[in-house]
mmCIF file of C-alpha atoms in Angstrom:
data_model
loop_
_atom_site.group_PDB
_atom_site.id
_atom_site.type_symbol
_atom_site.label_atom_id
_atom_site.label_comp_id
_atom_site.label_asym_id
_atom_site.label_seq_id
_atom_site.Cartn_x
_atom_site.Cartn_y
_atom_site.Cartn_z
ATOM 1 C CA MET A 17 -74.039 54.087 124.778
ATOM 2 C CA ILE A 18 -74.227 57.878 124.426
ATOM 3 C CA ARG A 19 -76.478 59.506 121.846
ATOM 4 C CA PHE A 20 -74.657 62.677 120.867
ATOM 5 C CA TYR A 21 -76.650 65.422 119.122
ATOM 6 C CA PHE A 22 -74.032 67.305 117.148
ATOM 7 C CA HIS A 23 -73.337 70.219 114.842
ATOM 8 C CA PRO A 24 -69.751 71.215 113.895
ATOM 9 C CA THR A 25 -69.588 74.304 116.099
ATOM 10 C CA PRO A 26 -67.503 75.089 119.204
ATOM 11 C CA ASN A 27 -69.781 73.877 121.986
ATOM 12 C CA PRO A 28 -70.483 70.441 120.476
ATOM 13 C CA ALA A 29 -66.761 70.201 119.645
ATOM 14 C CA LYS A 30 -65.963 70.254 123.381
ATOM 15 C CA VAL A 31 -68.174 67.221 123.955
ATOM 16 C CA ALA A 32 -66.715 65.458 120.916
ATOM 17 C CA LEU A 33 -63.248 65.939 122.397
ATOM 18 C CA PHE A 34 -64.270 64.540 125.781
ATOM 19 C CA LEU A 35 -65.878 61.507 124.167
ATOM 20 C CA GLU A 36 -62.772 60.830 122.108
ATOM 21 C CA GLU A 37 -60.463 61.348 125.090
ATOM 22 C CA SER A 38 -62.501 59.089 127.372
ATOM 23 C CA GLY A 39 -63.237 56.269 124.934
ATOM 24 C CA LEU A 40 -66.940 56.220 125.840
ATOM 25 C CA PRO A 41 -69.021 54.550 123.111
ATOM 26 C CA TYR A 42 -71.313 57.028 121.345
ATOM 27 C CA GLN A 43 -73.496 57.505 118.299
ATOM 28 C CA VAL A 44 -73.600 60.820 116.469
ATOM 29 C CA HIS A 45 -77.008 62.314 115.693
ATOM 30 C CA PRO A 46 -76.423 65.252 113.321
ATOM 31 C CA VAL A 47 -78.584 68.336 113.864
ATOM 32 C CA ASP A 48 -78.332 70.807 110.985
ATOM 33 C CA THR A 49 -79.024 74.080 112.775
ATOM 34 C CA SER A 50 -78.797 76.096 109.540
ATOM 35 C CA LYS A 51 -81.783 74.107 108.270
ATOM 36 C CA GLY A 52 -83.704 74.622 111.504
ATOM 37 C CA GLU A 53 -83.622 71.012 112.662
ATOM 38 C CA GLN A 54 -83.089 72.229 116.238
ATOM 39 C CA HIS A 55 -86.637 73.610 116.208
ATOM 40 C CA ALA A 56 -88.308 70.317 115.292
ATOM 41 C CA PRO A 57 -90.663 68.964 117.982
ATOM 42 C CA THR A 58 -88.660 65.741 118.150
ATOM 43 C CA PHE A 59 -85.502 67.670 119.016
ATOM 44 C CA ARG A 60 -87.260 70.080 121.389
ATOM 45 C CA ALA A 61 -88.433 67.013 123.292
ATOM 46 C CA VAL A 62 -84.743 66.301 123.957
ATOM 47 C CA ASN A 63 -83.677 69.903 124.596
ATOM 48 C CA PRO A 64 -86.457 72.453 125.162
ATOM 49 C CA ASN A 65 -83.894 75.211 124.597
ATOM 50 C CA GLY A 66 -83.434 74.097 120.987
ATOM 51 C CA LYS A 67 -79.642 74.077 120.953
ATOM 52 C CA VAL A 68 -76.780 71.609 120.564
ATOM 53 C CA PRO A 69 -74.972 69.833 122.105
ATOM 54 C CA VAL A 70 -77.209 67.354 123.888
ATOM 55 C CA ILE A 71 -76.445 63.838 125.045
ATOM 56 C CA VAL A 72 -78.712 60.994 126.052
ATOM 57 C CA ASP A 73 -76.826 58.510 128.203
ATOM 58 C CA LEU A 74 -78.623 55.213 127.722
ATOM 59 C CA ASP A 75 -76.579 53.739 130.573
ATOM 60 C CA GLY A 76 -77.257 56.357 133.199
ATOM 61 C CA PRO A 77 -77.518 55.784 136.967
ATOM 62 C CA GLY A 78 -79.647 52.779 137.738
ATOM 63 C CA GLY A 79 -79.672 51.809 134.065
ATOM 64 C CA MET A 80 -81.972 54.715 133.216
ATOM 65 C CA ALA A 81 -81.602 56.970 130.168
ATOM 66 C CA ILE A 82 -80.351 60.406 131.249
ATOM 67 C CA THR A 83 -80.579 63.521 129.064
ATOM 68 C CA VAL A 84 -78.093 66.358 129.562
ATOM 69 C CA PHE A 85 -77.884 69.592 127.570
ATOM 70 C CA ASP A 86 -75.429 72.545 127.633
ATOM 71 C CA SER A 87 -71.787 71.764 126.968
ATOM 72 C CA THR A 88 -70.574 72.620 130.479
ATOM 73 C CA ALA A 89 -73.248 70.473 132.110
ATOM 74 C CA ILE A 90 -72.363 67.627 129.747
ATOM 75 C CA LEU A 91 -68.643 67.864 130.545
ATOM 76 C CA LEU A 92 -69.362 67.800 134.269
ATOM 77 C CA TYR A 93 -71.765 64.873 133.889
ATOM 78 C CA LEU A 94 -69.394 62.813 131.764
ATOM 79 C CA GLY A 95 -66.426 63.697 133.947
ATOM 80 C CA GLU A 96 -68.271 62.458 137.027
ATOM 81 C CA LYS A 97 -69.571 59.403 135.176
ATOM 82 C CA THR A 98 -66.107 58.312 134.058
ATOM 83 C CA GLY A 99 -63.976 59.798 136.811
ATOM 84 C CA LYS A 100 -61.759 61.286 134.104
ATOM 85 C CA PHE A 101 -60.356 64.789 133.601
ATOM 86 C CA MET A 102 -61.844 66.134 136.839
ATOM 87 C CA GLY A 103 -58.595 66.851 138.691
ATOM 88 C CA SER A 104 -58.243 66.159 142.399
ATOM 89 C CA ALA A 105 -60.596 67.146 145.199
ATOM 90 C CA SER A 106 -58.267 70.026 146.070
ATOM 91 C CA ASP A 107 -58.556 71.309 142.486
ATOM 92 C CA ARG A 108 -62.364 71.344 142.475
ATOM 93 C CA GLY A 109 -62.836 75.001 143.402
ATOM 94 C CA GLU A 110 -60.386 76.119 140.733
ATOM 95 C CA LEU A 111 -61.904 73.756 138.170
ATOM 96 C CA LEU A 112 -65.455 74.980 138.755
ATOM 97 C CA SER A 113 -64.357 78.618 138.737
ATOM 98 C CA TRP A 114 -62.633 78.344 135.364
ATOM 99 C CA LEU A 115 -65.440 76.269 133.888
ATOM 100 C CA MET A 116 -67.903 79.027 134.776
ATOM 101 C CA PHE A 117 -65.509 81.672 133.458
ATOM 102 C CA LEU A 118 -65.533 79.842 130.134
ATOM 103 C CA ALA A 119 -69.266 79.097 130.159
ATOM 104 C CA THR A 120 -70.469 82.586 131.070
ATOM 105 C CA GLY A 121 -67.673 84.737 129.673
ATOM 106 C CA LEU A 122 -65.242 83.555 127.057
ATOM 107 C CA GLY A 123 -67.762 81.385 125.198
ATOM 108 C CA PRO A 124 -70.711 83.814 124.969
ATOM 109 C CA PHE A 125 -68.563 86.860 124.213
ATOM 110 C CA SER A 126 -66.668 84.915 121.555
ATOM 111 C CA GLY A 127 -69.935 83.783 120.005
ATOM 112 C CA GLN A 128 -71.328 87.308 119.904
ATOM 113 C CA ALA A 129 -68.049 88.646 118.523
ATOM 114 C CA VAL A 130 -68.341 86.170 115.645
ATOM 115 C CA HIS A 131 -72.020 87.042 115.122
ATOM 116 C CA PHE A 132 -71.551 90.798 114.918
ATOM 117 C CA GLN A 133 -68.416 90.540 112.770
ATOM 118 C CA PHE A 134 -69.782 88.022 110.265
ATOM 119 C CA ALA A 135 -73.572 87.696 110.453
ATOM 120 C CA ALA A 136 -75.098 90.958 111.667
ATOM 121 C CA PRO A 137 -76.117 93.683 109.220
ATOM 122 C CA ASP A 138 -74.017 96.812 108.847
ATOM 123 C CA GLY A 139 -74.388 99.566 111.400
ATOM 124 C CA ASN A 140 -73.521 97.606 114.546
ATOM 125 C CA THR A 141 -70.134 99.189 115.246
ATOM 126 C CA TYR A 142 -70.778 99.553 118.974
ATOM 127 C CA ALA A 143 -71.867 95.919 119.398
ATOM 128 C CA ARG A 144 -69.037 94.639 117.224
ATOM 129 C CA ASN A 145 -66.491 96.561 119.295
ATOM 130 C CA ARG A 146 -68.107 95.632 122.625
ATOM 131 C CA TYR A 147 -68.069 91.859 122.050
ATOM 132 C CA ARG A 148 -64.710 91.747 120.304
ATOM 133 C CA ARG A 149 -63.013 93.709 123.100
ATOM 134 C CA GLU A 150 -64.601 91.545 125.796
ATOM 135 C CA ALA A 151 -63.463 88.413 123.976
ATOM 136 C CA GLU A 152 -59.963 89.877 123.895
ATOM 137 C CA ARG A 153 -60.162 90.674 127.617
ATOM 138 C CA HIS A 154 -61.079 87.058 128.385
ATOM 139 C CA TYR A 155 -58.184 85.885 126.222
ATOM 140 C CA GLN A 156 -55.863 88.117 128.247
ATOM 141 C CA VAL A 157 -57.172 86.762 131.557
ATOM 142 C CA LEU A 158 -56.388 83.238 130.382
ATOM 143 C CA ASP A 159 -53.018 84.274 128.987
ATOM 144 C CA ASP A 160 -52.013 85.793 132.325
ATOM 145 C CA HIS A 161 -53.276 82.735 134.195
ATOM 146 C CA LEU A 162 -51.240 80.386 132.000
ATOM 147 C CA ALA A 163 -47.972 82.308 132.395
ATOM 148 C CA ASP A 164 -46.476 79.748 134.775
ATOM 149 C CA ARG A 165 -48.600 76.654 134.225
ATOM 150 C CA ASP A 166 -49.409 74.066 131.547
ATOM 151 C CA PHE A 167 -53.105 73.528 132.263
ATOM 152 C CA ILE A 168 -56.013 75.728 133.283
ATOM 153 C CA ALA A 169 -57.088 74.057 136.534
ATOM 154 C CA GLY A 170 -54.695 72.059 138.686
ATOM 155 C CA PRO A 171 -51.503 70.369 137.513
ATOM 156 C CA GLY A 172 -53.114 68.153 134.862
ATOM 157 C CA TYR A 173 -55.430 68.078 131.850
ATOM 158 C CA THR A 174 -59.096 68.545 132.834
ATOM 159 C CA ILE A 175 -62.492 69.382 131.422
ATOM 160 C CA ALA A 176 -61.528 73.055 131.800
ATOM 161 C CA ASP A 177 -58.908 72.570 129.076
ATOM 162 C CA ILE A 178 -61.389 70.635 126.956
ATOM 163 C CA SER A 179 -63.961 73.388 127.348
ATOM 164 C CA ALA A 180 -61.541 76.194 126.495
ATOM 165 C CA TRP A 181 -60.242 74.350 123.427
ATOM 166 C CA GLY A 182 -63.697 74.391 121.824
ATOM 167 C CA TRP A 183 -63.876 78.156 121.402
ATOM 168 C CA LEU A 184 -60.159 78.893 121.137
ATOM 169 C CA ASP A 185 -60.092 76.596 118.137
ATOM 170 C CA ARG A 186 -62.131 79.352 116.449
ATOM 171 C CA ALA A 187 -59.819 82.202 117.441
ATOM 172 C CA SER A 188 -59.343 83.210 113.803
ATOM 173 C CA ARG A 189 -63.082 83.965 113.590
ATOM 174 C CA VAL A 190 -63.313 85.608 116.997
ATOM 175 C CA MET A 191 -60.306 87.835 116.325
ATOM 176 C CA HIS A 192 -61.226 88.271 112.637
ATOM 177 C CA ARG A 193 -57.607 87.396 111.941
ATOM 178 C CA GLN A 194 -56.672 84.317 109.968
ATOM 179 C CA ASP A 195 -52.923 84.773 110.372
ATOM 180 C CA ASP A 196 -51.746 83.721 113.848
ATOM 181 C CA PRO A 197 -54.833 84.864 115.828
ATOM 182 C CA LEU A 198 -53.198 84.068 119.200
ATOM 183 C CA ALA A 199 -50.006 86.001 118.478
ATOM 184 C CA ASP A 200 -50.813 88.604 121.129
ATOM 185 C CA TYR A 201 -51.319 85.898 123.778
ATOM 186 C CA PRO A 202 -48.117 83.819 123.879
ATOM 187 C CA ASN A 203 -49.005 81.745 126.955
ATOM 188 C CA LEU A 204 -52.435 80.968 125.573
ATOM 189 C CA LYS A 205 -50.879 80.091 122.211
ATOM 190 C CA ARG A 206 -48.409 77.717 123.880
ATOM 191 C CA TRP A 207 -51.248 76.065 125.817
ATOM 192 C CA PHE A 208 -53.466 75.772 122.724
ATOM 193 C CA THR A 209 -50.670 74.277 120.630
ATOM 194 C CA ALA A 210 -50.098 71.592 123.269
ATOM 195 C CA ILE A 211 -53.804 70.731 123.615
ATOM 196 C CA ASP A 212 -54.366 70.804 119.856
ATOM 197 C CA ALA A 213 -51.564 68.255 119.369
ATOM 198 C CA ARG A 214 -53.367 65.610 121.421
ATOM 199 C CA PRO A 215 -54.391 62.596 119.280
ATOM 200 C CA ALA A 216 -57.996 62.859 120.475
ATOM 201 C CA VAL A 217 -58.277 66.332 118.961
ATOM 202 C CA ALA A 218 -57.694 64.984 115.464
ATOM 203 C CA ARG A 219 -60.389 62.380 116.063
ATOM 204 C CA ALA A 220 -62.774 64.983 117.484
ATOM 205 C CA ARG A 221 -62.369 67.070 114.343
ATOM 206 C CA MET A 222 -63.604 64.098 112.318
ATOM 207 C CA VAL A 223 -66.880 63.742 114.233
ATOM 208 C CA GLY A 224 -69.782 64.264 111.836
ATOM 209 C CA GLU A 225 -67.416 64.166 108.857
ATOM 210 C CA GLY A 226 -69.734 61.934 106.840
ATOM 211 C CA HIS A 227 -72.697 64.303 107.143
ATOM 212 C CA GLU A 228 -73.076 67.272 104.793
ATOM 213 C CA PHE A 229 -74.103 70.225 106.948
ATOM 214 C CA LYS A 230 -75.473 73.328 105.288
ATOM 215 C CA LYS A 231 -72.876 76.109 105.104
ATOM 216 C CA ALA A 232 -74.619 78.963 103.270
ATOM 217 C CA LEU A 233 -75.906 81.812 105.426
ATOM 218 C CA ASP A 234 -79.031 82.503 103.376
ATOM 219 C CA GLU A 235 -82.513 83.613 104.442
ATOM 220 C CA GLU A 236 -83.494 80.090 105.551
ATOM 221 C CA SER A 237 -80.380 79.869 107.701
ATOM 222 C CA ARG A 238 -80.877 83.313 109.244
ATOM 223 C CA ARG A 239 -84.444 82.460 110.212
ATOM 224 C CA ALA A 240 -83.288 79.125 111.663
ATOM 225 C CA LEU A 241 -80.297 80.486 113.561
ATOM 226 C CA PHE A 242 -81.709 83.842 114.688
ATOM 227 C CA PRO A 243 -85.487 83.279 114.976
ATOM 228 C CA SER A 244 -85.997 86.053 117.537
ATOM 229 C CA ASN A 245 -85.077 88.575 114.817
ATOM 230 C CA TYR A 246 -88.217 87.572 112.956
#
C-alpha cells in the first residue's frame, strides 16, 4: 500500500497519474497547502522540505516502509518498483535527460511564471517576463523534439510523458491564455491531446475529489504558500 500525500497541483498530479496507470494500491492523504498543513510537524517528519507530493511505500524493499519525496524521485522509484513506464535499457540516457529537463527547467519556470502572473504584487514586470519567456522556450524545445515522434523518451509511453503532462495540463495558467494555450506548439499540442485522452488521466483528475481544498488566495494562504516573504 502507498500512502500518497496530495494536493491538486501539477507535481502531485504526475504521481496520481502514475498510480492510476500502474494500478498500485494507494491511500490519499490530503495536504491543504493553502491552510499551511505542509508546515505541521507531523508532515515535516515525512518531508522536511514541507512540500507535496510525498509517498510512503509500506511495502518497500525487504518489507520496510520507504518514504520518497519530490515528484521526479517518486516517478523513478515507482517506475523501478513496478518495472512500468521506464522504457528499455537503451532508452535510459534519453529518459533521464528529459526527466531532468522537466524537473529543473519546464516545471520550475512554469511554476514561477504562474506565480508572477497571478500571485505576485504589481511591479514585477521583469520577473513576469523572464519566467514566462523561459517557460515558452521550454515549450518550444519540447515541440521541436516531438516533431517526428509520439513520446518524449524512446518509442513508448514513459514516466517522462507522465511528468510532462503534470505541468502542461496547466498551460492555460502558464501562458495566461485560456483559449488554446498550446496553439503555438502544434507537436506539443498533438502529444498532449494523445496523453490527455488516456483513461488513467480521467481517473487521476478525480484523485482528492472528495476533499474540499481551500481555493482563496487570502492572507492566510499567502503566509502558508510563501512563508519566506514574511
